[in-house]
Coordinates of C-alpha atoms in Angstrom, one line a residue:
Chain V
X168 CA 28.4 8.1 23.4
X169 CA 31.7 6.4 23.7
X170 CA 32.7 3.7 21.5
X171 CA 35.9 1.4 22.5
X172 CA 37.1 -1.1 20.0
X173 CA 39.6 -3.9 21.8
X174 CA 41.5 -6.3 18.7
X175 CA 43.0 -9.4 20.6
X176 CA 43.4 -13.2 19.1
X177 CA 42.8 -14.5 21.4
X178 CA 38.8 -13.5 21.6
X179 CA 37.4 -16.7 20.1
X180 CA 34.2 -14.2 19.1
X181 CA 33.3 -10.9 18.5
X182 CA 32.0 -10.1 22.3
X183 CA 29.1 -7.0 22.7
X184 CA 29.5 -5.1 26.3
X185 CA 27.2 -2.1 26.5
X186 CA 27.8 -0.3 29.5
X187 CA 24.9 2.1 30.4
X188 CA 22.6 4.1 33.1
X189 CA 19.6 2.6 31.7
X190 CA 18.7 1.4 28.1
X191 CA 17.5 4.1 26.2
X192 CA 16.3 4.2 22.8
X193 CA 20.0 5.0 21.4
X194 CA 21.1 1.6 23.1
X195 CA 18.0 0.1 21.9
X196 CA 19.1 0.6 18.5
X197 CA 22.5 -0.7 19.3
X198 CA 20.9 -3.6 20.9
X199 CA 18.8 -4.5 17.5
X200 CA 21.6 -3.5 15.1
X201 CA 23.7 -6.3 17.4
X202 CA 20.6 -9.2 16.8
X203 CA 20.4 -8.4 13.1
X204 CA 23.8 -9.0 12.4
X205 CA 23.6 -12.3 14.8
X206 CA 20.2 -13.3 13.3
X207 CA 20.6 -15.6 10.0
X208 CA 17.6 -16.7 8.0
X209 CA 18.1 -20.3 6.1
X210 CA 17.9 -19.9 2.4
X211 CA 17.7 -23.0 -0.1
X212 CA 19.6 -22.5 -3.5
X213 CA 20.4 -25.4 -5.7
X214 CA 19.5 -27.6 -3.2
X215 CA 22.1 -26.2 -0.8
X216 CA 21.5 -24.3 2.5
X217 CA 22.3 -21.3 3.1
X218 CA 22.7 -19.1 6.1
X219 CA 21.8 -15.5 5.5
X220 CA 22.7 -12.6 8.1
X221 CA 19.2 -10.9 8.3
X222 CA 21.4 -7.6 7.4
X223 CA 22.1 -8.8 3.8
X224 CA 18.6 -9.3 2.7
X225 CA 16.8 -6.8 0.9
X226 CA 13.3 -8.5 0.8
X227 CA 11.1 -11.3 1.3
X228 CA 8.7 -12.0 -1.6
X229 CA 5.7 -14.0 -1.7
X230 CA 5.2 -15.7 -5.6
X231 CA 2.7 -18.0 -6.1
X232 CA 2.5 -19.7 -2.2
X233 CA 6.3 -20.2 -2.4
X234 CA 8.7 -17.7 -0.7
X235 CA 11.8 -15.5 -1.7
X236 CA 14.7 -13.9 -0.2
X237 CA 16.1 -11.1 -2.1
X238 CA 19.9 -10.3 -1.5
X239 CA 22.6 -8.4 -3.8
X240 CA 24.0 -11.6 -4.9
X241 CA 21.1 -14.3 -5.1
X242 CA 17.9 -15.2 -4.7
X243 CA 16.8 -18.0 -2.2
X244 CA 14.1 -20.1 -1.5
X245 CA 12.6 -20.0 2.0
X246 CA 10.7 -22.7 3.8
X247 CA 8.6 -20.1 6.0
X248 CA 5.6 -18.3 5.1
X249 CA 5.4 -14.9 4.6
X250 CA 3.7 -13.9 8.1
X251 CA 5.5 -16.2 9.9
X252 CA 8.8 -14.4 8.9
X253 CA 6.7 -11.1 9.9
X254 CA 6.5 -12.2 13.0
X255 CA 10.1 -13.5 13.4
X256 CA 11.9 -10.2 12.2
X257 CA 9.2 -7.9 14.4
X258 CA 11.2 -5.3 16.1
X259 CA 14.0 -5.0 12.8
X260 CA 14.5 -2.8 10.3
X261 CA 11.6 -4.8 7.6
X262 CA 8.4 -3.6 7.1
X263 CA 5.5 -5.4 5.0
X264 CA 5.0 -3.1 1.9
X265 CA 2.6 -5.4 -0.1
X266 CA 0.7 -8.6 0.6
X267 CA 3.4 -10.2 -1.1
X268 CA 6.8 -8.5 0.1
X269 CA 8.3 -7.5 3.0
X270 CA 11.5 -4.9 2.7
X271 CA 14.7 -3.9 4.7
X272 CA 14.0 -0.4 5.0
X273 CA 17.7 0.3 5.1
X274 CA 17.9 -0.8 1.9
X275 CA 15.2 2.2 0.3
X276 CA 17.1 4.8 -1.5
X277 CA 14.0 6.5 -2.6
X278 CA 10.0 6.1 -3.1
X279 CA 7.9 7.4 -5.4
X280 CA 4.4 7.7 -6.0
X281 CA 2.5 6.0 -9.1
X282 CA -0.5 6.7 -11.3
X283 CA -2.6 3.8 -9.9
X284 CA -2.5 4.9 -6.4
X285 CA 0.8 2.8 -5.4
X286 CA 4.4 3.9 -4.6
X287 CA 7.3 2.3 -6.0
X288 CA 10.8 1.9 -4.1
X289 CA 13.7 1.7 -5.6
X290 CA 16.3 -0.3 -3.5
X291 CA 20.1 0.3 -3.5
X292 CA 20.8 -2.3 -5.8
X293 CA 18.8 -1.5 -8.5
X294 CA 15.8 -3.4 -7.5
X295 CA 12.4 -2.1 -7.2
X296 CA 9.4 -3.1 -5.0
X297 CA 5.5 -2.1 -5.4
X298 CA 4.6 -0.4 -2.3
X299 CA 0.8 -0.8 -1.2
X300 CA -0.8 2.6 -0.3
X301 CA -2.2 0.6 2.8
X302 CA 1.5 0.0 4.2
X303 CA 2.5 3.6 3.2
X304 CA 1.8 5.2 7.1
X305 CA 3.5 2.2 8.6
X306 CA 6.5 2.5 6.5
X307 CA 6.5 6.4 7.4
X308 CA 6.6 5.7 10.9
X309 CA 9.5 3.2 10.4
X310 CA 11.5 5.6 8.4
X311 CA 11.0 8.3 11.4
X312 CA 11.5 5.4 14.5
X313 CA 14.9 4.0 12.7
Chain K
X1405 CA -1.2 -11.1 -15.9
X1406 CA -3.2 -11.7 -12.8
X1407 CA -4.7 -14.9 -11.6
X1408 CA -8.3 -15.6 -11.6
X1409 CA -8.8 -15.4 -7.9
X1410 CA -7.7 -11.6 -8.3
X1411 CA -10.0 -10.8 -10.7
X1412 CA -13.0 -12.4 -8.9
X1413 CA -11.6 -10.5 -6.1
X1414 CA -11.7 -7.2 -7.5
X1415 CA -15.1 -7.9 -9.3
X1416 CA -16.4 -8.5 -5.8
X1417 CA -14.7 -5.4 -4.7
X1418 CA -16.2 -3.3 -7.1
X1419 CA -20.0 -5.1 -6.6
X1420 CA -19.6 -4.4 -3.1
X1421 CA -18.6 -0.9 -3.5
X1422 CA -21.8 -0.2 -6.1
X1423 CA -23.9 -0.6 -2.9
X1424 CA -22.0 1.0 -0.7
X1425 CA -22.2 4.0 -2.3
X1426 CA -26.0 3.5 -3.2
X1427 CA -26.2 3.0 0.3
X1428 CA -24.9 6.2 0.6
X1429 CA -26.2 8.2 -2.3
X1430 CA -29.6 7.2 -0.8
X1431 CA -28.8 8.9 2.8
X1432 CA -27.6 11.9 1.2
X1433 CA -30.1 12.0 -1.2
X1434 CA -33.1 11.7 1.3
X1435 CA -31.7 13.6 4.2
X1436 CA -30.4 16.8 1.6
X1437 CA -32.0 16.9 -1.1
X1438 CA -35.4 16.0 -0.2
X1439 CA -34.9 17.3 3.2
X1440 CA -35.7 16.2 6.3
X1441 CA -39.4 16.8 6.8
X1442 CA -41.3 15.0 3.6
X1443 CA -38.3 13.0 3.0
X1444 CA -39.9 9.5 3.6
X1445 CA -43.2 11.0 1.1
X1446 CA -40.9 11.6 -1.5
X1447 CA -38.7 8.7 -1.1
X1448 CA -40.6 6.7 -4.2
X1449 CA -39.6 3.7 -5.5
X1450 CA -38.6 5.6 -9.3
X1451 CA -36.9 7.7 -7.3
X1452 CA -35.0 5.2 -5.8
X1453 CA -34.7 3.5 -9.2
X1454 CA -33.0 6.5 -10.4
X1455 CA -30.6 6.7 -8.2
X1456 CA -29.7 3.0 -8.3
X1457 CA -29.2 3.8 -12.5
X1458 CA -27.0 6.5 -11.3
X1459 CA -24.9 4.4 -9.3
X1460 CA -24.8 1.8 -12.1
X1461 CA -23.8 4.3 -14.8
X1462 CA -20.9 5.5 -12.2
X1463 CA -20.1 1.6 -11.8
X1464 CA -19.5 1.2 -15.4
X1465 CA -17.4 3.7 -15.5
X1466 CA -14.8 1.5 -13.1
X1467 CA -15.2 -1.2 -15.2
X1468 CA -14.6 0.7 -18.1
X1469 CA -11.2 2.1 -16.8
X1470 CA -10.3 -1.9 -15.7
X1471 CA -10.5 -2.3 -19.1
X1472 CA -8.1 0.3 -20.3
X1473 CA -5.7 -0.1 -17.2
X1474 CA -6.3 -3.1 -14.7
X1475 CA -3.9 -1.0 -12.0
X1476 CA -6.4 2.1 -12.3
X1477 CA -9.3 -0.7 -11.2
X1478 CA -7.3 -0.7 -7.8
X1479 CA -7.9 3.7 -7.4
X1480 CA -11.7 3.0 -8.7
X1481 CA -12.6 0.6 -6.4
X1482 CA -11.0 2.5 -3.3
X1483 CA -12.5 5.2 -1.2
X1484 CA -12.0 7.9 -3.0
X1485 CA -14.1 6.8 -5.8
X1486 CA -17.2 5.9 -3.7
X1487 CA -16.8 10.0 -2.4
X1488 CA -16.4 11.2 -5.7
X1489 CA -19.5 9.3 -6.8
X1490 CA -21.8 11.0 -4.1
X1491 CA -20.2 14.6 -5.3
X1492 CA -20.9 13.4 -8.8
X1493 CA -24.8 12.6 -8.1
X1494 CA -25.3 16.3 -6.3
X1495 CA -23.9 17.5 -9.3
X1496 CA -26.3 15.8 -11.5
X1497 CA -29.3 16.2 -9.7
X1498 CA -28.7 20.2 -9.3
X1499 CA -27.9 20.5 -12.9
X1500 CA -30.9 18.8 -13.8
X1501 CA -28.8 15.0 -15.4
X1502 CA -30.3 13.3 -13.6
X1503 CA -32.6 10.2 -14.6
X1504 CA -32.5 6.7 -16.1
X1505 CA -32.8 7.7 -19.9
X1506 CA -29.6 6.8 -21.7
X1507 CA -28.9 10.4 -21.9
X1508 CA -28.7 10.6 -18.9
X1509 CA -27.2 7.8 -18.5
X1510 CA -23.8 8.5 -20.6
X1511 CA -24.2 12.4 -19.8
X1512 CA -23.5 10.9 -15.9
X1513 CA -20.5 8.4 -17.6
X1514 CA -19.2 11.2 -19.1
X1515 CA -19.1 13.5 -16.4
X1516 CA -17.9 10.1 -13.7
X1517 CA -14.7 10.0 -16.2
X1518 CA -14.2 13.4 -16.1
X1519 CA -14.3 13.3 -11.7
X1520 CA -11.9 10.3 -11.7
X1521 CA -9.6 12.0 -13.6
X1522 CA -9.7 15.1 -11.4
X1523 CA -9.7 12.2 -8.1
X1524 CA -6.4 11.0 -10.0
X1525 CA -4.6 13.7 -10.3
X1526 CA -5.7 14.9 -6.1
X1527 CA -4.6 11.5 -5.6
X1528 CA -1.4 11.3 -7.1
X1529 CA -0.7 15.0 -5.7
X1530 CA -1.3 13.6 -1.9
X1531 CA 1.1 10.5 -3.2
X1532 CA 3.9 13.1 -4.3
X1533 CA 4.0 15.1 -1.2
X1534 CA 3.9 11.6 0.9
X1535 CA 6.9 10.2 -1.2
X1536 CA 8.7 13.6 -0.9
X1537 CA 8.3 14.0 3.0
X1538 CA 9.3 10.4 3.2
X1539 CA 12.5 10.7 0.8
X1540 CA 13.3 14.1 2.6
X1541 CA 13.2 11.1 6.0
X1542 CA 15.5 9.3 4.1
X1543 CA 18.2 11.6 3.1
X1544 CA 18.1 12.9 6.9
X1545 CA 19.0 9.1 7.8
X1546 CA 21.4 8.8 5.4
X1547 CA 23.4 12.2 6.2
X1548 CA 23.2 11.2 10.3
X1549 CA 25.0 8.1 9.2
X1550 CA 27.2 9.9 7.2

């Protein structure tokens, strides 16, 4: 694959051509990497909005009927439910892992398996996440697809 | 600490799973150990007493280990447990355990606790390999990025 990189001012924005026979899977991952930098997910912190590039977030949490968004620096609220953002962020790198979190797979450094029949992942910045043995397969396949 | 609904909802899990594996210990009882032919002659209502106190007994168990380690509850009430229980009333019929005295009774617990451990350990050895061949996924990702 060729990759040209054109720097010039005078570009208001960062512009995306893929030139291609036909859109593969490579491009497809291209294609998604390009949406989940553009995508931003509104977090509430102090009151304040923010605007979150779906790239930064490590994971969604469910705690007691209120939502979470995880990132390296803080943690925001969300207005959304945690199936509704399931269903916004289909086709990304997140995959539910418990009924209460959804994770950025690139985020994962390693998993491993507990005593009570669940799997732990540690994330890149320290954090770590209960994974459900139920979600284990799907994860699997999302590891091997990405 | 977990919230009531949890509790009621495991409770209901592990009710549930008591008959299902009655359920089963009963088909597996009448069609191979009584055999086929004068199964429904021998199918007697003590007999199906005792198997319904072996069942219980095996119950007990699970709510013995929720109340040593509430995360264990999750393994005992899962499918594994409701195999391990038919294994564990062969086991006691052939070896001549089986009945609804309270010898019988705790030789049963005894031997239940002794099965989930062995379940444990064939469950956490599955886990390991899975959390290996998914961390092995991992690393590959990582060193393509690389």
């Amino acid at each position: 694959m060729k990759l040209t990189i054109e720097e010039n001012k005078n570009f208001p924005e960062p512009n995306v051509i893929i030139k291609c026979a036909f859109v593969s899977d490579e491009v497809n991952k291209i294609i998604n990497a390009v949406n989940a930098c553009q995508k931003k997910f509104t977090g509430i912190l102090d009151g304040k909005k923010f605007y979150i590039p779906l790239e930064d977030i490590y994971f969604f949490e469910s705690v007691e009927d209120k939502t979470f968004i995880y990132t390296a620096q803080a943690v925001y609220g969300c207005e959304h439910r945690l199936y509704e953002i399931e269903k916004l962020i289909y086709g990304f790198s997140f995959c539910r892992v418990s009924k209460q979190a959804i994770v950025n797979i690139k985020k994962i450094e390693h998993i491993k398996p507990q005593l009570n029949g669940r799997f732990e992942a540690s994330l890149d910045n320290g954090l770590r996440q209960i994974v459900n043995r139920h979600y284990v397969a799907d994860l699997r396949r999302m590891f091997e697809t990405l | 600490m977990k919230n009531k609904i949890e509790i009621f909802e495991y409770i209901l899990r592990s009710v549930r799973g008591m008959f299902m594996s009655f359920a089963i210990v009963v088909l597996v009882s009448t069609f191979f150990i009584l055999g086929k032919s004068d199964a429904i002659q021998n199918l007697s209502p003590a007999f199906i007493l005792k198997l319904f106190a072996i069942c219980f007994s095996v119950s007990f168990t699970q709510f013995f280990l929720c109340f040593i380690d509430f995360n264990s509850f999750l393994l005992a009430t899962s499918a594994y447990f409701a195999d391990m229980l038919v294994v564990v009333s062969l086991f006691c019929y052939w070896f001549g355990f089986f009945g609804s005295s309270l010898k019988s009774i705790l030789v049963i617990f005894t031997i239940s606790l002794m099965a989930f451990v062995c379940v444990l350990l064939f469950v956490y050895y599955h886990d390991y390999k899975e959390a290996n061949a998914i961390n092995e996924i991992i690393k590959k990702n990582k060193d393509l990025l690389v």
